[in-house]
Coordinates of C-alpha atoms in Angstrom, one line a residue:
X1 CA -16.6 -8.7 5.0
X2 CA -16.9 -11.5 2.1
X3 CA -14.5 -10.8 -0.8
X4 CA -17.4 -11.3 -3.2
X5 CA -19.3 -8.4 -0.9
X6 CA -16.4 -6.2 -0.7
X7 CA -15.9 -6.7 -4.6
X8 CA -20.1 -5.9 -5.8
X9 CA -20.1 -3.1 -3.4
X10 CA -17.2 -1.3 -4.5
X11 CA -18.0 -1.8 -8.5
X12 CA -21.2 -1.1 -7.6
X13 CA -19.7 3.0 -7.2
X14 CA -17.2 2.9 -9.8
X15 CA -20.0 2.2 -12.5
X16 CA -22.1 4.7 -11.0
X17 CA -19.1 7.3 -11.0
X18 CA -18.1 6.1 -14.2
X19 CA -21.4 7.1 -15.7
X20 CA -21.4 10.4 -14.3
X21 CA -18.1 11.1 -15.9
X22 CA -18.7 9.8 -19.2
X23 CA -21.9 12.1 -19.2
X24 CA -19.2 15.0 -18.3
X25 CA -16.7 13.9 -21.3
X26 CA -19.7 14.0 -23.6
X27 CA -20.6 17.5 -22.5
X28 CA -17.0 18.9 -23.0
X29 CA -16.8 17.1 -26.5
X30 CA -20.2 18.9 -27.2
X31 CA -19.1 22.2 -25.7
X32 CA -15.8 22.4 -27.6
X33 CA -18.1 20.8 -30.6
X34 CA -19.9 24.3 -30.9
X35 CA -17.0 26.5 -30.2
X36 CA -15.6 28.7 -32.9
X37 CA -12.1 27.2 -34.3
X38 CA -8.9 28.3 -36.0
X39 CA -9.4 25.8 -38.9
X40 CA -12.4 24.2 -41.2
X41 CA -15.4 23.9 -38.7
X42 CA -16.2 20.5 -39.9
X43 CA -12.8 19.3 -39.4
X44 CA -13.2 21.3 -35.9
X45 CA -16.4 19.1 -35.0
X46 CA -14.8 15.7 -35.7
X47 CA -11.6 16.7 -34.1
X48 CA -13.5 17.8 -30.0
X49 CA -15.1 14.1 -31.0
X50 CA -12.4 12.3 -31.8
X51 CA -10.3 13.9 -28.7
X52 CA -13.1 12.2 -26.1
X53 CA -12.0 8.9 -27.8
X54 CA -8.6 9.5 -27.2
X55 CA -8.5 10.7 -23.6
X56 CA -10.2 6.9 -23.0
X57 CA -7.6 5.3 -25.5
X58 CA -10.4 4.3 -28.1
X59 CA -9.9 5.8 -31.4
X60 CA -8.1 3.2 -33.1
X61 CA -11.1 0.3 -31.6
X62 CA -13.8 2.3 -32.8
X63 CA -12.2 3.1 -36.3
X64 CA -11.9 0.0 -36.3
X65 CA -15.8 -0.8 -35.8
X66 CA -17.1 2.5 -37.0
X67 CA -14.8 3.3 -39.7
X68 CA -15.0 6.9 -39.0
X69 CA -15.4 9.8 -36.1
X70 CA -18.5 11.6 -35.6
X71 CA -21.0 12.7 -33.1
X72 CA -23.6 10.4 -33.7
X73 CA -21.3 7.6 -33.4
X74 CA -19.2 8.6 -30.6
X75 CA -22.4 9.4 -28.6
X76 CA -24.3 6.0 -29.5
X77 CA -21.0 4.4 -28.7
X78 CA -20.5 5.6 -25.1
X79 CA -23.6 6.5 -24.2
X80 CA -26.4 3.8 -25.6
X81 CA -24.2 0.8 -26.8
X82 CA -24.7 -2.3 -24.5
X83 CA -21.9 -4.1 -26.3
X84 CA -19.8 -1.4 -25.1
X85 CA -18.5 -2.3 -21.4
X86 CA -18.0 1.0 -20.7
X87 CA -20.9 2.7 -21.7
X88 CA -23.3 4.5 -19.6
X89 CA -25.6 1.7 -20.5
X90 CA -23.3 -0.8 -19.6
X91 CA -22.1 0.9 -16.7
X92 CA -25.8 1.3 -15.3
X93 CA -26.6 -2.0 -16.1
X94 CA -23.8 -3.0 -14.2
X95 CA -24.2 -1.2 -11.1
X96 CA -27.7 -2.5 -10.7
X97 CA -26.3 -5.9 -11.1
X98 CA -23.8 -5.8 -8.6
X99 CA -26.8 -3.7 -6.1
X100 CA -28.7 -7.0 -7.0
X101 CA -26.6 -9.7 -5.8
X102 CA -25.8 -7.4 -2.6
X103 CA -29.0 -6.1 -1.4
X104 CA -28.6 -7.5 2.2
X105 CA -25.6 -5.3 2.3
X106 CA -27.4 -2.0 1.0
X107 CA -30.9 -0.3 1.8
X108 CA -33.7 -0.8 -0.1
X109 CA -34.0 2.5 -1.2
X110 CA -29.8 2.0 -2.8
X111 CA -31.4 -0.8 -4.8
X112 CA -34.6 1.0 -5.4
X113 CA -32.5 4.0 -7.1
X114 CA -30.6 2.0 -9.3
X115 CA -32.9 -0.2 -10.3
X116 CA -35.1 2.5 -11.4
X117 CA -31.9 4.6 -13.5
X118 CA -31.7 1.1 -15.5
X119 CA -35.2 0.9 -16.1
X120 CA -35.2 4.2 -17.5
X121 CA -31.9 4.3 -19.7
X122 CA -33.1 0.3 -20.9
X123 CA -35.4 2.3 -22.7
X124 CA -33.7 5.2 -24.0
X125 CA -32.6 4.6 -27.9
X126 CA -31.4 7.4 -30.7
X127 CA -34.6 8.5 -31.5
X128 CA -35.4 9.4 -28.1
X129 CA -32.4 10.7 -27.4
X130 CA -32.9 12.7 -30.2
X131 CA -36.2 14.2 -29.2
X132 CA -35.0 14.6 -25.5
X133 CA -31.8 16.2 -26.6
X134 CA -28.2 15.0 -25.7
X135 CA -27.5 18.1 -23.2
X136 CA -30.8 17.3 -20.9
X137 CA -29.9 13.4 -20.9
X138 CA -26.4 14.3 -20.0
X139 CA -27.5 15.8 -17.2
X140 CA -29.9 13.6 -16.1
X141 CA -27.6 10.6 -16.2
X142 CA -25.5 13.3 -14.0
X143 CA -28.1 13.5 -11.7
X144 CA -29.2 10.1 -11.4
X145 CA -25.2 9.3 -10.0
X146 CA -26.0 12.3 -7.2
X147 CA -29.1 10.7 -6.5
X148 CA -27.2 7.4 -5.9
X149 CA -24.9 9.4 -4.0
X150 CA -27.1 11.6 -1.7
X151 CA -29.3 8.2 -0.9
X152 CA -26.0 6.0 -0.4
X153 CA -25.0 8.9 2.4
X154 CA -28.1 9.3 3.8
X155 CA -29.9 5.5 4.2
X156 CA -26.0 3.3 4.6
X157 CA -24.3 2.8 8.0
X158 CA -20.7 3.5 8.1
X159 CA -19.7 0.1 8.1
X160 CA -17.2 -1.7 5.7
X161 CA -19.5 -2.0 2.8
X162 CA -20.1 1.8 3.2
X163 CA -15.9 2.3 3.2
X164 CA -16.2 -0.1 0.0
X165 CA -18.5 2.0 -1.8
X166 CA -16.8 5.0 -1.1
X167 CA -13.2 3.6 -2.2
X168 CA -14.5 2.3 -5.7
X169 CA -16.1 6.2 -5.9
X170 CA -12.6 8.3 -5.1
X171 CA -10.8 5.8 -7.1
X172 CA -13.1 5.7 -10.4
X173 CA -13.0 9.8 -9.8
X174 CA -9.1 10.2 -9.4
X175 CA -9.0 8.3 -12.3
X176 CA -11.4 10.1 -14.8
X177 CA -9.6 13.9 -12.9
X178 CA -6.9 12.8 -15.1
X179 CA -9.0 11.6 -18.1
X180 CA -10.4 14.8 -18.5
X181 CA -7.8 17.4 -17.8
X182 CA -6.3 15.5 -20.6
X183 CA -8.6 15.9 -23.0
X184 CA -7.9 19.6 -23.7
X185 CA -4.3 19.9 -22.4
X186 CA -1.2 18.9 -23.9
X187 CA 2.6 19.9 -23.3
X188 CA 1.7 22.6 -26.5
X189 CA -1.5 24.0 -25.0
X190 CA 0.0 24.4 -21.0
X191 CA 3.3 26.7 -21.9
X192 CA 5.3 27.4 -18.1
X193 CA 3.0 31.0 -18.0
X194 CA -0.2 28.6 -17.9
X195 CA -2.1 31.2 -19.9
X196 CA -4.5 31.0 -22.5
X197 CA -3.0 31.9 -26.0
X198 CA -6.1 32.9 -27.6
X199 CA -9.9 32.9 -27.0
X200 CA -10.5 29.4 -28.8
X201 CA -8.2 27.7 -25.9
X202 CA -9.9 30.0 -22.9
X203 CA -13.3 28.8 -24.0
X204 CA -12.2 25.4 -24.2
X205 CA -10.7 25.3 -20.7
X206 CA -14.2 27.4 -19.8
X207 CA -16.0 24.9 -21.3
X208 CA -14.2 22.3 -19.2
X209 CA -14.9 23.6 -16.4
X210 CA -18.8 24.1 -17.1
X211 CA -19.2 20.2 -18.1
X212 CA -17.5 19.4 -14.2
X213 CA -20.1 22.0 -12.2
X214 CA -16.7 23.7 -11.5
X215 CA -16.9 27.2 -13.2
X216 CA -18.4 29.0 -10.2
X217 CA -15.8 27.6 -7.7
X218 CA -13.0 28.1 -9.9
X219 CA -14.0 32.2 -9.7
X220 CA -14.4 32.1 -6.1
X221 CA -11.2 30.2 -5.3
X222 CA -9.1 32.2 -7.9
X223 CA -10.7 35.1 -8.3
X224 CA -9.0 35.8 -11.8
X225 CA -9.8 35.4 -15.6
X226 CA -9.6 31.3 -16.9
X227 CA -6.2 30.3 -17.3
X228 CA -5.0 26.6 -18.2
X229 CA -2.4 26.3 -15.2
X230 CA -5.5 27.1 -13.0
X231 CA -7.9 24.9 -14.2
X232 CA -5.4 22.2 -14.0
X233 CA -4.4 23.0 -10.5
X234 CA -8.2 23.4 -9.2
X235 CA -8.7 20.1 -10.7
X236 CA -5.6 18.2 -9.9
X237 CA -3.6 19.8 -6.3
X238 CA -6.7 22.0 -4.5
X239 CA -8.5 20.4 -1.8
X240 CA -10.9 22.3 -1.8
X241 CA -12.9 21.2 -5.3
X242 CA -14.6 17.5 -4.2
X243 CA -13.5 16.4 -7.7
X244 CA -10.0 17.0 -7.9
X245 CA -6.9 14.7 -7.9
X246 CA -6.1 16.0 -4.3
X247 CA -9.5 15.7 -2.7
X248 CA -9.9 11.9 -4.1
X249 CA -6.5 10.6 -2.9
X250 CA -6.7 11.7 -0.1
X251 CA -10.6 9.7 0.8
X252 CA -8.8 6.7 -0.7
X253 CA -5.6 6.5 1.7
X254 CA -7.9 7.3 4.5
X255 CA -10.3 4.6 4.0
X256 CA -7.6 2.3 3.1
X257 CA -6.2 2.9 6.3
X258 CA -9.0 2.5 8.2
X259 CA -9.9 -1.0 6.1
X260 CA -6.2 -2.0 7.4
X261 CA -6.7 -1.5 10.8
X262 CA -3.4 0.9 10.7
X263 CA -1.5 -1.9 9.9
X264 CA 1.5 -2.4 7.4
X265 CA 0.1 -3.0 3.8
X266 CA 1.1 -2.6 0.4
X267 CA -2.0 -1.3 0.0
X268 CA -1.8 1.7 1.8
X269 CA 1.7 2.6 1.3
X270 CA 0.9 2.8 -2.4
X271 CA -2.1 5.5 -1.8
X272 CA 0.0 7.3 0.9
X273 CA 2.6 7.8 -1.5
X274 CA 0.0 8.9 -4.3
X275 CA -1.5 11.4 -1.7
X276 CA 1.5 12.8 -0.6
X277 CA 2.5 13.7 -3.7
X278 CA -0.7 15.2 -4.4
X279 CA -0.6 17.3 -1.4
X280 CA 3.4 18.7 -2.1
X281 CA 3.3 19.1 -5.5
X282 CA 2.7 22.5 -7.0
X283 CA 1.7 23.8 -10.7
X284 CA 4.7 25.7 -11.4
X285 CA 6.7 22.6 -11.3
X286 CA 4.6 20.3 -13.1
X287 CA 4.2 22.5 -16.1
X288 CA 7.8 23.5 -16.0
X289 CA 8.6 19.3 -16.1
X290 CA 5.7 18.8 -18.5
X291 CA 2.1 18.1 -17.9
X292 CA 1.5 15.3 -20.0
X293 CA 5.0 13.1 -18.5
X294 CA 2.7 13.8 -15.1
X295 CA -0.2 12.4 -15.9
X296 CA 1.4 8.9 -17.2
X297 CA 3.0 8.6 -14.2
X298 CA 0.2 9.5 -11.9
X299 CA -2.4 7.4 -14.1
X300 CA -0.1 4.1 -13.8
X301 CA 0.3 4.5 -9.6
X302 CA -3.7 4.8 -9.8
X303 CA -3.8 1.8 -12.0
X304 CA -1.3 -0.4 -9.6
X305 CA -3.1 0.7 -6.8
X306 CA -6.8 -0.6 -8.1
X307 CA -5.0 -3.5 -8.8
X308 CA -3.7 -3.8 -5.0
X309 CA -7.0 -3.0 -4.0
X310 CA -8.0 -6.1 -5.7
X311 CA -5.6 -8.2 -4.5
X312 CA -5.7 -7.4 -1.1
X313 CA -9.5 -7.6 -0.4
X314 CA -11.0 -9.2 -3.7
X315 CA -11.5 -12.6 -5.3
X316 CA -8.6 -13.6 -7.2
X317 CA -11.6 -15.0 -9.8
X318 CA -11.8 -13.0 -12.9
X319 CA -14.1 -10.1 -12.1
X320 CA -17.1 -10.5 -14.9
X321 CA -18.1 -7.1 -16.2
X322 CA -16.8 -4.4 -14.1
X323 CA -13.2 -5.7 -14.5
X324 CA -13.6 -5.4 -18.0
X325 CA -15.2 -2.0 -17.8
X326 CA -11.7 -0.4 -16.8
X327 CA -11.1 2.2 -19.2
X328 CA -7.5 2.7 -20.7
X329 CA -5.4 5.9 -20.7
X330 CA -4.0 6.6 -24.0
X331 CA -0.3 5.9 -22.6
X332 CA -2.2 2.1 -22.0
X333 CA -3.0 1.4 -25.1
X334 CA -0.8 -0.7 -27.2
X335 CA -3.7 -1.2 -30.0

């Protein structure tokens, strides 16, 4: 397959997947938002806000720009902006882009799909969004990525742009696994019993698990009341949740492997390594070492490996705007 091919295809997914999870961060911010707090509700608000910034290594950027953190703004900036490259805007804007320049390589109805979620969202502005309401946009931006999905599946044959597709997805989704387990923990919040210390930090890890679908799995696979070591196990070691750490790695060194014939590569060392330790780790350990120490270190092997990826089967051009879309973890950012 054409570098330029294998490149579209597999940005084509991570925008897609990228908008889905920015719709989920935005739910949890807005969940937490209307939670009861230990401290000055207002102060309360601003701080669930200001904590979806920082989980994408954005607060000092957009204090810079906005001059202050609030809902309206952190919602207009990662939801409507255009001049944001990681927006949902952007990022459907994007992904229809990419479809565009590649539609001998998908099915009509692919380009159909995504053309008509950037048709929609070109139109959507503050006052709409106002009159629609941000929890039923959230969730059709959420469905609009499964719709993707489900046609991607059901209309593509398993061929190497297929394989591309589904690598930019498990990668963009490992990524964001991390992103958004570390917006509500912290090395203060996850002590080594992994309990909840009051009802303000069980309804935030509730909430959590609400804005990923996950709340009704978490019950059946654990079978016990909400606890922060099991939310970050379910989304970070079980193979059995579709979103979690585990599951995602796992896809990526298998298609890796199959895009290297078996052969020797970099490439696929790197994302055996990263699934293997997925697969031997346990909870207990982690929390005893300290989430957050982790995280950093599973974030950066993620971010090598994309980097490999590109390496090994992209142009060495500069990528335009997907490459510029890649979101920083807060132990990134030197701003």
């Amino acid at each position: 397959m054409l570098c330029r091919t294998a490149n579209d295809l597999y940005w084509v997914a991570r925008s897609m997947e990228r908008a889905e999870n920015t719709a989920r961060l935005l739910d949890v911010a807005q969940r937490i938002a209307l939670l009861p707090e230990r401290l000055d509700r207002g102060k309360a608000q601003a701080a669930a806000w200001r904590r979806s910034l920082d989980s994408l290594g954005l607060v000092q950027p957009f204090l810079e720009r906005h001059g202050r953190i609030d809902a309206e703004g952190v919602v207009g900036h990662l939801l409507l902006a255009p001049d944001n490259p990681s927006s949902i805007h952007s990022c459907f804007r994007n992904a229809r882009e990419n479809a565009r320049a590649q539609r001998v390589a998908i099915t009509s109805e692919m380009y159909e799909d995504l053309n008509s979620s950037w048709l929609e969202i070109r139109k959507l502005d503050a006052a709409q969004l106002r009159r629609n309401g941000l929890s039923n946009t959230l969730e059709w931006v959420k469905t609009r990525s499964a719709s993707f999905r489900g046609i991607t599946i059901g209309t593509l044959g398993r061929g190497e742009g297929y394989q591309f597709l589904q690598l930019g997805a498990f990668i963009e989704r490992a990524e964001w696994s991390i992103r958004l387990l570390d917006m509500i923990a912290s090395d203060d919040e996850l002590p080594e019993t992994g309990e909840a210390r009051d009802a303000v930090q069980y309804f935030q890890w509730s909430a959590l698990l609400q804005a990923l679908s996950a709340f009704e799995t978490y019950r059946r696979l654990y079978r016990e009341s909400v606890s922060p070591a099991g939310v970050a196990a379910l989304m970070l070691l079980n193979g059995d949740n579709p979103r979690s750490l585990q599951t995602c790695v796992e896809a990526i060194s298998s298609i890796l492997q199959s895009l290297t014939g078996g052969a020797s590569a970099e490439v696929a060392r790197q994302a055996g390594a990263l699934a293997a330790q997925s697969r031997y780790a346990r909870m207990d350990e982690i929390i005893a070492g300290g989430l957050e120490p982790w995280l950093q270190d599973t974030m950066t092997r993620l971010t090598r490996l994309g980097a490999e990826i590109h390496r090994q089967f992209m142009t060495t051009r500069v990528v335009t705007a997907p490459a510029q879309t890649q979101v920083q973890a807060p132990w990134q950012t030197t701003a």
